[in-house]
């Protein structure tokens, strides 16, 4: 076959973020253009490489590797063909070989190794890129050794709390019960986070494989992915991937012919932030109001339907296949202190180059936000970065040299959470952000305990008075008192951490709480 | 989306029967009803309670806990506008103002003619390309006032417009 007859592979992402800026129309335009030209072409809908500011990012496979063009609009397609983009020709939207892009080259992609590279729903592609190897490895080991490998890797829960995954699994392994469950927390409710979504859309088999390994390791035969309803694209991707995984023997009555069973189902949430909290999530899966449960008992011992249950975040589970293949040490060798391995960081908000960066722990926030992110999108000075979702602190520029590390961030009265970093420029009003933190808590509180349910409402009122200039010093004292109460007396981190964004705003941006009085907003 | 069947108790009963053997069947049933009819009719509560051997209060309690479940039909088109922090950082509240001043539209309300519902959501996972909205189930990024107006008026938003060049 001559080279001309071989179909050229063109990659156009099907990730929801890429679609949100027109990837579907671009794929259609390319399809039309190739029909006219009669050149055999194969269009593959891949995940996103994570350079979201370049989406839709179209890649063409050439003899010199994949070549990137972006952001491509349908109107650019004719010009791209004229410039010979099927051979990687030069064009103003061209960026050269994708793998050579500084932004990608500087990352350490372990969990996201395949995202953007493969066709997310192709089992063959998954296998060709190392898929199934982790599970094969796990099936050849004793369950306790699998658990030990995860423990030794130093993997900590990526959903926010940072609890060691291996220790959680050991608790479930040691529990005696006729039924155990693996529950994947795919609620990803934090503003500024989208790594779970990108992984579920871009490489769902990795999550499925991680869940099967977890099941084999602790003796669970049934898994649920609890997915937030705000992610319809991920929902479609997961359901298709599960059907194909069943077909390929990755799921079912005998996983890869091992005689071990593992079934998997996706369940949708219904727009409640608190369902990200693991016990609330379990209540929801059981069909109830998602009121937080008191711990103990731990879900590891009495979880879903009262049975021993592993509840892990998407990224925690999706990191496991890599650890199985490459060993605990290779994973633990990345990172600093007690933060081992890599973290997929999400850069969002008012940022020039937003997207996903996976790197070993220890890198500075400044490198992430300035080098990778390119500073603010508006071009105005950066004012604050909120890290760790709506319960995370607002940090000023002067703290950006802090390394990304669970303990180092705690040291500056902040937290890593799910590693969403949201940038604000100097037009942000931190008193208003503090008020929002309370309003969000008031709206999303499960209502079980008074400090959170009532405290958040009082918080909104108090910040309103401060903004209006009513007895400022007294009201700031009331606020400090309220925050102490919520921190100390809330049952879960919703009420317990809402003071974090509030106090950080007051601590680092006091001037915003002492502006000339304005009328209280009539909201 | 947008084309819902009128409430029909027999259809509802069949949906409930089909799903009631699932572990934790309540949420899947509520979603199935809302997907079919666009809301969860009050008349479904006793049906679910009977099928799953729950009290009506338990079922009603679950429905009322979650923001998604409606007890009356939504507009023919639904725009879910993100108002969480990352979208705040790129001006989503200006879009809320724009809806009010330019179109007389309130967020978390349905227009009187039943054409359009605009709802608040907190994060759609598109925080690098905000402001974001989910328009009849499709994600839209880098929303601005013009494009939001087009969406409200039911005009197609050209994807060419959606793309803004950000220098690398
Ligand atoms: C209010 C609240 C919201 C949470 N939201 C999420 C979430 O969206 N996703 C998640 O994985 N964990 C979330 N968590 C943390 C979970 O409770 C739990 O720690 C986690 O799912 C355990 O998995 P991991 O150890 O793999 O991180 C939340 C916790 C709280 C208190
Ligand atoms: S702190 Fe708030 S969300 Fe958490 S259990 Fe108490 S009331 Fe519920
Ligand atoms: S904050 Fe709006 S999409 Fe995430």
XYZ file of C-alpha atoms and ligand atoms in Angstrom:
734
model
C 0.000 0.000 0.000
C 1.423 3.376 -0.899
C 1.606 5.993 1.804
C -1.058 8.049 0.068
C -3.603 5.237 0.418
C -3.096 4.739 4.127
C -5.690 6.671 6.107
C -4.272 9.647 7.920
C -5.262 9.709 11.571
C -6.704 12.953 12.844
C -7.513 13.433 16.502
C -10.357 15.755 17.545
C -11.179 15.660 21.261
C -14.574 14.587 22.535
C -13.872 15.908 26.033
C -16.723 18.106 27.296
C -14.476 21.166 27.666
C -13.282 20.801 24.068
C -16.871 20.360 22.947
C -17.824 23.492 24.886
C -15.681 25.556 22.541
C -16.725 23.887 19.310
C -14.874 20.573 18.880
C -17.944 18.895 17.389
C -18.297 21.493 14.651
C -14.598 21.205 13.904
C -14.857 17.426 13.555
C -17.783 17.898 11.172
C -15.899 20.478 9.115
C -12.902 18.170 8.809
C -15.110 15.274 7.785
C -16.683 17.400 5.034
C -13.317 18.633 3.838
C -11.883 15.148 3.485
C -14.955 13.965 1.622
C -14.338 16.685 -0.940
C -10.684 15.814 -1.236
C -11.145 12.055 -1.388
C -8.141 11.407 0.789
C -8.617 8.474 3.221
C -8.713 9.818 6.735
C -9.596 8.327 10.097
C -10.988 10.765 12.625
C -10.417 9.630 16.198
C -12.255 11.306 19.024
C -9.705 11.360 21.828
C -9.727 12.821 25.321
C -8.209 16.220 25.935
C -4.458 16.653 26.373
C -5.342 19.099 29.109
C -4.216 22.236 27.284
C -7.711 23.567 27.521
C -6.813 27.046 26.338
C -5.795 25.483 23.012
C -9.058 23.571 22.574
C -10.283 22.489 20.143
C -6.783 21.057 19.675
C -6.585 18.973 16.526
C -3.702 16.561 16.060
C -2.540 14.857 12.890
C -0.453 11.712 12.951
C 2.556 12.139 10.681
C 5.743 10.150 10.172
C 7.299 12.551 12.654
C 4.666 11.866 15.305
C 1.521 13.744 16.220
C 1.427 17.399 15.217
C -0.823 19.871 17.038
C -3.056 22.677 15.721
C -5.242 24.817 17.884
C -7.499 26.419 18.795
C -9.149 25.383 15.554
C -12.507 26.781 14.478
C -14.553 25.344 11.607
C -13.609 28.384 9.537
C -9.919 27.444 9.835
C -10.317 23.964 8.404
C -10.052 24.855 4.705
C -6.895 26.849 5.342
C -5.387 23.995 7.320
C -5.896 21.616 4.411
C -4.378 24.149 2.034
C -1.374 24.433 4.308
C -0.958 20.651 4.052
C -1.809 19.849 7.614
C -2.320 16.175 6.746
C 1.474 16.099 6.371
C 2.012 18.332 9.379
C 2.403 21.473 7.255
C 3.138 24.880 8.739
C 0.159 27.059 9.670
C -0.361 29.978 12.091
C -2.348 27.630 14.367
C 0.359 24.964 14.267
C 2.387 24.159 17.360
C 4.639 21.415 16.002
C 4.901 17.945 17.508
C 2.503 17.675 20.475
C 4.891 15.734 22.671
C 7.508 18.457 22.233
C 5.263 21.185 23.625
C 6.920 22.603 26.694
C 3.665 22.504 28.635
C 3.296 18.765 28.159
C 6.972 17.853 28.220
C 7.489 19.304 31.672
C 4.744 17.185 33.216
C 4.944 13.746 34.810
C 1.847 12.024 33.587
C 1.264 8.792 35.433
C -2.464 8.776 36.172
C -3.160 10.770 33.004
C -0.626 8.889 30.882
C -3.195 7.838 28.300
C -5.658 10.729 28.480
C -5.696 12.563 25.165
C -3.475 9.965 23.569
C -5.972 7.198 22.962
C -9.511 6.654 21.811
C -11.177 6.506 25.250
C -13.676 3.833 24.241
C -11.378 1.518 22.306
C -10.431 -1.576 24.252
C -7.788 -2.388 21.635
C -6.226 1.055 21.989
C -6.311 0.723 25.766
C -4.522 -2.599 25.611
C -1.989 -1.299 23.105
C -1.103 1.469 25.565
C -0.498 -0.805 28.536
C -4.068 -1.292 29.711
C -5.026 -4.467 31.638
C -1.424 -5.013 32.785
C -2.114 -3.720 36.278
C -5.070 -6.004 36.690
C -3.141 -9.010 35.344
C -0.440 -8.219 37.855
C -2.976 -7.957 40.694
C -4.633 -11.233 39.734
C -1.265 -12.956 40.008
C -0.717 -11.665 43.541
C -2.253 -12.447 46.923
C -4.879 -9.816 47.847
C -2.905 -8.742 50.905
C 0.129 -8.110 48.688
C -1.898 -5.894 46.375
C -3.068 -3.890 49.372
C 0.493 -3.705 50.659
C 1.746 -2.424 47.310
C -0.815 0.372 47.352
C 0.145 1.216 50.936
C 3.850 1.230 50.118
C 3.301 3.552 47.168
C 2.293 6.259 49.630
C -0.870 6.999 47.644
C -3.181 9.249 49.635
C -6.800 9.867 48.788
C -6.980 12.421 45.991
C -10.550 13.465 46.822
C -9.480 15.986 49.419
C -8.870 14.490 52.822
C -5.605 12.792 51.833
C -6.140 9.606 53.846
C -3.708 6.765 52.930
C -5.505 4.542 50.420
C -3.667 1.339 51.386
C -4.740 1.648 55.021
C -8.369 2.092 54.025
C -8.176 -0.975 51.792
C -6.539 -3.015 54.572
C -9.454 -2.241 56.889
C -11.918 -3.517 54.299
C -9.742 -6.546 53.481
C -9.633 -7.522 57.151
C -13.380 -7.056 57.681
C -15.361 -10.271 57.496
C -18.589 -10.037 55.493
C -20.389 -11.941 52.765
C -20.693 -8.772 50.679
C -18.287 -5.831 50.305
C -18.433 -2.860 47.976
C -16.145 -0.525 46.065
C -17.658 2.930 45.678
C -16.022 5.477 43.440
C -16.648 9.043 44.525
C -17.126 10.838 41.209
C -19.075 13.715 42.686
C -16.291 16.247 41.950
C -18.310 19.102 43.403
C -15.471 21.544 44.061
C -15.383 24.621 41.915
C -12.159 24.691 39.936
C -11.849 20.931 39.612
C -12.305 18.878 36.472
C -9.616 16.179 36.607
C -12.094 13.439 37.501
C -14.286 14.455 34.608
C -11.371 14.524 32.169
C -10.215 11.102 33.259
C -13.688 9.559 33.069
C -14.203 10.994 29.591
C -10.639 10.555 28.371
C -9.615 7.164 29.777
C -12.538 5.504 31.548
C -11.004 2.017 31.363
C -8.262 3.123 33.757
C -10.854 3.946 36.393
C -12.686 0.691 35.724
C -9.441 -1.274 35.952
C -8.552 0.481 39.214
C -11.935 -0.395 40.669
C -11.622 -4.031 39.632
C -8.181 -4.201 41.242
C -9.647 -2.701 44.418
C -12.409 -5.312 44.352
C -9.965 -8.185 43.862
C -7.730 -6.805 46.613
C -10.341 -6.420 49.339
C -12.811 -9.124 48.286
C -15.589 -6.940 46.902
C -17.629 -8.189 43.953
C -19.711 -5.113 43.282
C -18.816 -1.526 42.536
C -20.709 1.714 42.069
C -19.525 4.920 40.468
C -21.470 7.771 42.058
C -21.358 10.449 39.382
C -22.655 13.992 39.697
C -25.546 14.796 37.407
C -23.764 17.917 36.132
C -21.557 15.628 34.013
C -23.797 14.233 31.248
C -20.843 13.702 28.890
C -18.947 11.655 31.458
C -22.122 9.691 32.125
C -22.356 8.638 28.491
C -18.658 7.794 28.336
C -18.777 5.653 31.471
C -21.837 3.717 30.428
C -20.335 2.942 27.035
C -17.007 2.011 28.582
C -18.657 -0.325 31.097
C -20.552 -2.110 28.321
C -17.326 -2.590 26.382
C -15.410 -3.643 29.489
C -18.044 -6.309 30.121
C -17.682 -7.450 26.546
C -13.889 -7.609 26.895
C -14.077 -9.626 30.122
C -12.665 -6.803 32.248
C -15.920 -6.882 34.196
C -18.373 -9.676 34.853
C -18.661 -13.081 36.451
C -15.051 -14.026 35.748
C -12.687 -11.073 35.401
C -10.141 -11.884 32.656
C -11.033 -15.544 33.124
C -9.806 -15.546 36.735
C -13.005 -16.899 38.236
C -13.280 -13.687 40.316
C -16.433 -11.641 39.786
C -16.789 -7.893 39.619
C -19.896 -5.960 38.525
C -20.004 -2.207 38.060
C -22.820 0.329 37.837
C -22.962 4.095 37.456
C -25.388 5.991 39.680
C -26.250 9.640 39.236
C -26.392 12.235 41.963
C -28.901 15.044 41.781
C -27.200 18.358 42.286
C -26.189 18.330 45.944
C -22.625 19.329 46.877
C -22.757 17.476 50.174
C -23.046 14.160 48.313
C -19.284 14.405 47.790
C -18.867 13.737 51.499
C -18.477 9.991 51.637
C -21.151 9.068 54.176
C -23.645 11.453 52.609
C -22.837 9.827 49.271
C -23.612 6.408 50.716
C -26.961 7.630 52.036
C -27.728 8.934 48.569
C -26.744 5.639 46.942
C -29.141 3.956 49.338
C -31.872 6.260 48.075
C -32.208 8.560 51.077
C -31.799 12.202 51.922
C -28.053 12.673 51.882
C -27.601 13.508 55.568
C -24.025 13.021 56.789
C -23.489 10.021 59.075
C -21.496 10.271 62.262
C -18.224 8.318 62.223
C -17.552 5.773 63.667
C -18.587 3.381 62.343
C -16.208 3.927 59.439
C -17.592 3.198 55.968
C -14.721 0.731 55.640
C -16.521 -1.370 58.249
C -20.167 -0.355 57.863
C -20.577 1.434 54.572
C -23.048 0.917 51.760
C -26.092 -1.032 52.985
C -24.156 -1.557 56.205
C -21.417 -3.577 54.501
C -17.645 -2.972 54.456
C -17.017 -0.428 51.700
C -14.030 1.211 50.069
C -14.956 4.782 49.160
C -12.277 6.328 46.984
C -12.030 9.268 44.658
C -11.727 8.748 40.878
C -8.062 9.728 40.787
C -7.122 7.535 43.747
C -8.595 4.487 42.001
C -7.247 5.474 38.589
C -3.712 5.717 39.984
C -3.713 2.090 41.088
C -3.138 0.367 37.705
C 0.053 2.414 37.222
C 1.249 1.487 40.695
C 0.559 -2.205 39.995
C 2.568 -2.127 36.771
C 5.468 0.055 37.823
C 5.705 -0.853 41.494
C 5.219 1.014 44.734
C 8.707 2.443 44.772
C 8.484 4.074 41.359
C 5.389 5.925 42.530
C 6.740 6.781 45.969
C 9.970 8.065 44.416
C 8.024 11.073 43.114
C 6.975 13.726 45.568
C 8.121 15.289 48.806
C 7.622 14.553 52.499
C 4.486 12.549 53.108
C 3.010 13.591 49.765
C 4.109 10.865 47.375
C 3.502 10.375 43.689
C 1.927 12.900 41.384
C -1.111 15.150 41.556
C -3.213 16.232 38.598
C -3.560 19.971 39.224
C -6.383 21.910 37.635
C -5.791 25.541 36.680
C -8.973 27.539 36.264
C -10.750 30.816 36.791
C -9.133 33.979 35.507
C -6.107 32.262 33.993
C -4.522 32.618 30.604
C -3.616 28.992 30.012
C -6.047 26.956 32.029
C -5.998 23.196 32.035
C -4.620 20.105 33.647
C -1.025 19.696 34.787
C 0.101 16.433 36.390
C 3.287 16.767 38.377
C 5.051 15.283 41.368
C 4.310 16.928 44.699
C 6.738 19.646 45.699
C 6.427 22.018 42.766
C 5.663 25.605 43.769
C 2.252 27.125 43.279
C 3.937 29.987 41.454
C 5.430 27.671 38.846
C 2.005 26.182 38.255
C 0.147 29.461 38.014
C 2.735 31.651 36.312
C 4.810 29.269 34.186
C 2.133 26.841 33.185
C -0.894 29.071 33.616
C 0.638 32.258 32.231
C -0.964 34.498 34.865
C -4.395 36.066 34.556
C -6.550 35.860 31.441
C -7.600 39.488 31.877
C -3.973 40.597 31.925
C -4.585 42.448 35.208
C -2.531 41.762 38.340
C -3.268 38.528 40.155
C -4.987 39.105 43.471
C -5.813 35.724 44.958
C -5.780 32.019 44.255
C -8.347 29.787 45.877
C -7.000 26.286 46.292
C -9.031 23.246 47.212
C -12.549 24.198 46.188
C -15.202 26.261 47.971
C -13.874 25.183 51.380
C -10.286 26.120 50.501
C -8.330 29.237 51.430
C -7.749 32.310 49.285
C -3.996 32.838 49.085
C -2.287 36.100 48.110
C 0.602 36.379 45.672
C 3.079 36.478 48.566
C 2.298 32.841 49.450
C 2.645 31.419 45.955
C 6.131 30.126 46.639
C 4.579 27.496 48.899
C 5.204 24.011 47.499
C 2.313 21.804 46.482
C 2.326 19.392 49.414
C -0.468 18.458 51.829
C 1.496 19.496 54.903
C 3.108 22.635 53.470
C -0.294 23.970 52.452
C -1.717 23.174 55.874
C 1.224 25.153 57.232
C -0.077 28.323 55.569
C -3.612 27.667 56.858
C -4.855 26.331 53.590
C -5.398 22.950 51.972
C -4.757 21.162 48.716
C -8.142 19.465 48.503
C -8.704 18.074 45.028
C -5.983 20.414 43.653
C -8.201 22.887 41.882
C -6.508 26.301 41.669
C -8.798 29.202 40.859
C -7.173 32.503 39.948
C -8.750 35.905 40.613
C -7.467 39.245 39.360
C -7.426 42.535 41.249
C -11.070 43.285 40.467
C -12.159 40.540 42.900
C -13.751 41.741 46.131
C -12.765 39.350 48.878
C -15.529 40.438 51.238
C -17.975 39.374 48.582
C -16.128 36.067 48.175
C -16.309 35.535 51.941
C -20.027 36.149 51.840
C -20.361 33.657 49.004
C -18.563 30.999 51.063
C -21.231 31.311 53.760
C -24.079 31.504 51.263
C -22.833 28.348 49.563
C -22.646 26.539 52.901
C -26.137 27.727 53.820
C -27.478 26.425 50.540
C -25.594 23.135 50.468
C -25.544 22.181 54.167
C -27.120 18.780 54.809
C -28.840 20.361 57.794
C -27.857 17.816 60.403
C -25.993 20.098 62.762
C -26.693 23.584 64.057
C -23.291 25.296 63.676
C -23.364 24.639 59.942
C -27.076 24.975 59.210
C -27.656 28.139 61.232
C -24.087 29.417 61.447
C -23.780 29.819 57.703
C -26.924 31.959 57.566
C -25.619 34.123 60.413
C -22.334 34.344 58.537
C -24.000 35.820 55.465
C -25.799 38.403 57.618
C -22.635 39.347 59.485
C -20.540 39.806 56.346
C -23.360 41.912 54.913
C -23.147 44.207 57.938
C -19.387 44.472 57.578
C -19.709 45.377 53.907
C -22.348 47.953 54.831
C -20.005 49.431 57.424
C -22.255 48.662 60.383
C -20.162 48.362 63.581
C -17.325 46.805 61.643
C -14.978 45.905 64.447
C -17.728 44.372 66.517
C -19.008 42.373 63.573
C -15.526 41.168 62.646
C -15.259 39.890 66.212
C -18.642 38.179 65.872
C -17.419 36.607 62.660
C -14.225 35.300 64.267
C -16.308 33.814 67.048
C -18.765 32.222 64.640
C -15.911 30.775 62.613
C -14.356 29.240 65.708
C -17.672 27.646 66.608
C -18.251 26.258 63.127
C -14.707 24.902 62.973
C -14.928 23.201 66.351
C -18.510 21.984 66.443
C -19.494 20.911 62.926
C -19.913 17.238 62.225
C -18.221 17.280 58.823
C -15.896 19.466 56.801
C -18.714 21.363 55.096
C -19.414 23.393 58.217
C -15.962 22.762 59.620
C -14.039 24.231 56.708
C -16.319 27.005 55.480
C -14.435 29.326 57.864
C -11.249 28.639 55.877
C -12.080 30.760 52.807
C -13.659 33.394 55.076
C -10.779 33.754 57.513
C -8.175 33.616 54.757
C -9.952 36.457 52.970
C -9.945 38.568 56.143
C -6.357 37.646 56.996
C -4.811 38.333 53.601
C -7.085 41.027 52.211
C -8.193 43.101 55.239
C -8.597 46.214 53.078
C -11.611 44.621 51.373
C -13.398 44.465 54.710
C -12.788 48.136 55.461
C -13.990 49.793 52.287
C -16.293 52.803 52.391
C -19.726 51.510 53.273
C -21.997 50.525 50.447
C -25.657 49.750 50.580
C -26.363 46.189 51.633
C -27.090 44.199 48.522
C -30.772 43.425 48.351
C -30.181 39.775 47.526
C -33.936 17.099 26.140
C -36.722 19.571 25.993
C -39.302 17.142 24.586
C -40.983 15.556 27.522
C -43.976 13.294 27.617
C -47.061 14.479 29.462
C -47.518 12.897 32.882
C -48.988 9.421 32.539
C -49.473 7.264 35.590
C -49.251 3.994 33.684
C -45.948 4.922 32.089
C -44.696 5.982 35.507
C -45.811 2.716 37.038
C -43.999 0.738 34.338
C -40.783 2.722 34.861
C -40.935 2.187 38.596
C -41.581 -1.533 38.218
C -38.709 -1.918 35.801
C -36.202 -0.294 38.182
C -37.482 -1.335 41.576
C -35.286 -4.419 41.869
C -32.081 -2.320 41.806
C -30.157 -1.920 45.048
C -30.984 1.582 46.241
C -33.598 2.069 43.535
C -34.955 5.458 44.629
C -32.491 7.723 42.839
C -32.553 5.780 39.548
C -36.358 5.851 39.649
C -36.511 9.588 40.306
C -34.063 10.253 37.481
C -36.020 8.021 35.120
C -39.255 9.860 35.927
C -37.662 13.253 35.484
C -36.029 12.160 32.201
C -39.424 11.008 30.943
C -41.694 13.808 32.130
C -39.278 16.649 32.918
C -40.310 16.609 36.590
C -41.429 14.225 39.312
C -45.172 14.417 39.664
C -46.507 14.232 43.212
C -48.685 11.317 42.157
C -45.497 9.261 41.720
C -44.710 9.395 45.436
C -47.200 6.739 46.604
C -46.286 4.540 43.642
C -42.602 4.595 44.580
C -43.379 4.152 48.262
C -45.510 1.077 47.528
C -43.039 -0.474 45.111
C -40.088 -0.116 47.479
C -41.880 -0.631 50.757
C -41.023 2.854 52.019
C -43.143 5.518 53.659
C -44.398 8.357 51.480
C -42.544 10.753 53.762
C -39.276 8.972 53.046
C -39.789 9.259 49.306
C -40.937 12.872 49.507
C -37.961 13.609 51.777
C -35.539 12.275 49.198
C -37.135 14.258 46.366
C -37.051 17.508 48.294
C -33.438 17.088 49.405
C -31.922 17.285 45.925
C -31.706 20.444 43.823
C -32.253 18.567 40.558
C -35.694 17.136 41.171
C -38.577 19.389 40.175
C -42.184 19.032 41.191
C -43.478 20.918 38.192
C -42.483 20.984 34.531
C -39.484 23.077 33.529
C -39.376 25.277 30.455
C -38.976 23.759 27.033
C -35.329 24.749 27.150
C -33.118 24.717 30.235
C -29.983 26.780 30.716
C -27.954 25.835 33.762
C -25.625 28.715 34.444
C -22.541 28.111 36.570
C -22.158 30.579 39.423
C -19.301 28.916 41.322
C -15.971 30.547 42.111
C -13.999 29.863 38.927
C -16.816 31.274 36.837
C -17.207 34.178 39.282
C -13.559 34.987 38.602
C -14.411 35.542 34.931
C -17.606 37.472 35.443
C -20.531 35.066 35.651
C -22.392 37.500 37.914
C -22.239 40.101 35.133
C -24.085 37.573 32.999
C -26.760 37.252 35.667
C -27.109 41.068 35.588
C -27.247 40.983 31.815
C -30.091 38.470 31.890
C -32.053 40.717 34.218
C -31.405 44.113 32.642
C -31.386 43.108 28.991
C -33.923 40.283 28.915
C -35.904 40.736 32.114
C -35.002 37.148 32.994
C -34.428 35.936 36.505
C -32.158 33.051 37.399
C -33.838 30.081 39.084
C -37.107 30.783 37.350
C -39.112 29.741 34.311
C -40.534 32.284 31.883
C -44.298 32.777 31.987
C -44.714 31.255 28.513
C -42.942 28.102 29.685
C -40.257 28.531 27.075
C -37.124 28.885 29.136
C -35.830 27.874 32.545
C -32.594 29.354 33.833
C -31.041 27.647 36.826
C -27.997 28.190 38.994
C -25.485 25.367 39.181
C -22.234 25.220 41.071
C -19.507 24.073 38.735
C -19.794 22.165 35.492
C -16.184 21.040 35.390
C -15.320 23.620 32.738
C -13.517 25.985 35.076
C -10.641 26.716 32.699
C -13.018 27.883 29.982
C -15.617 29.777 31.993
C -18.074 31.308 32.250
C -19.799 28.010 31.593
C -23.353 26.828 31.104
C -25.091 23.589 30.339
C -27.652 24.285 27.647
C -30.117 21.433 27.186
C -27.401 19.049 28.276
C -24.610 20.473 26.121
C -21.698 22.286 27.699
C -20.939 25.809 26.506
C -17.687 27.540 27.425
C -16.381 31.107 27.388
C -19.885 32.429 27.557
C -20.356 36.158 27.098
C -23.331 38.504 27.035
C -23.896 38.246 23.268
C -23.843 34.487 23.210
C -26.025 34.255 26.267
C -28.542 36.544 24.575
C -28.522 34.286 21.538
C -29.129 31.264 23.730
C -32.003 32.982 25.524
C -33.624 33.909 22.249
C -33.228 30.375 20.974
C -30.838 31.384 18.215
C -28.063 29.019 17.278
C -24.731 30.034 18.678
C -22.109 29.777 16.022
C -19.187 27.775 17.198
C -16.907 30.121 15.321
C -17.990 32.752 17.798
C -17.269 30.533 20.727
C -13.599 30.367 19.984
C -11.521 33.207 21.261
C -7.884 33.183 20.556
C -5.795 33.207 23.667
C -2.152 33.786 22.829
C -0.057 30.824 23.923
C -18.388 18.590 51.968
C -17.464 17.564 51.385
C -17.434 17.367 50.019
C -16.604 16.408 49.450
N -16.606 16.246 48.097
C -15.852 15.274 47.547
C -15.880 15.038 46.151
O -16.585 15.730 45.407
N -15.118 14.038 45.635
C -14.332 13.249 46.433
O -13.673 12.345 45.935
N -14.276 13.459 47.753
C -15.017 14.438 48.333
N -14.978 14.612 49.690
C -14.114 13.726 50.486
C -14.822 12.422 50.782
O -15.597 12.575 51.965
C -13.833 11.284 51.016
O -12.822 11.711 51.856
C -13.210 10.764 49.756
O -14.170 10.443 48.786
C -12.415 9.514 50.055
O -11.733 9.100 48.884
P -10.161 9.292 48.750
O -9.548 8.783 50.028
O -9.777 8.467 47.581
O -9.914 10.735 48.568
C -15.788 15.608 50.271
C -15.797 15.810 51.664
C -16.628 16.776 52.208
C -16.624 16.951 53.681
S -21.350 20.290 59.034
Fe -23.117 20.855 57.744
S -23.049 19.444 56.043
Fe -21.725 18.582 57.662
S -23.047 17.234 58.862
Fe -23.197 19.234 59.820
S -24.962 20.211 58.843
Fe -24.386 18.488 57.557
S -16.727 26.968 38.399
Fe -17.985 27.205 36.645
S -17.501 25.414 35.550
Fe -16.361 25.118 37.353
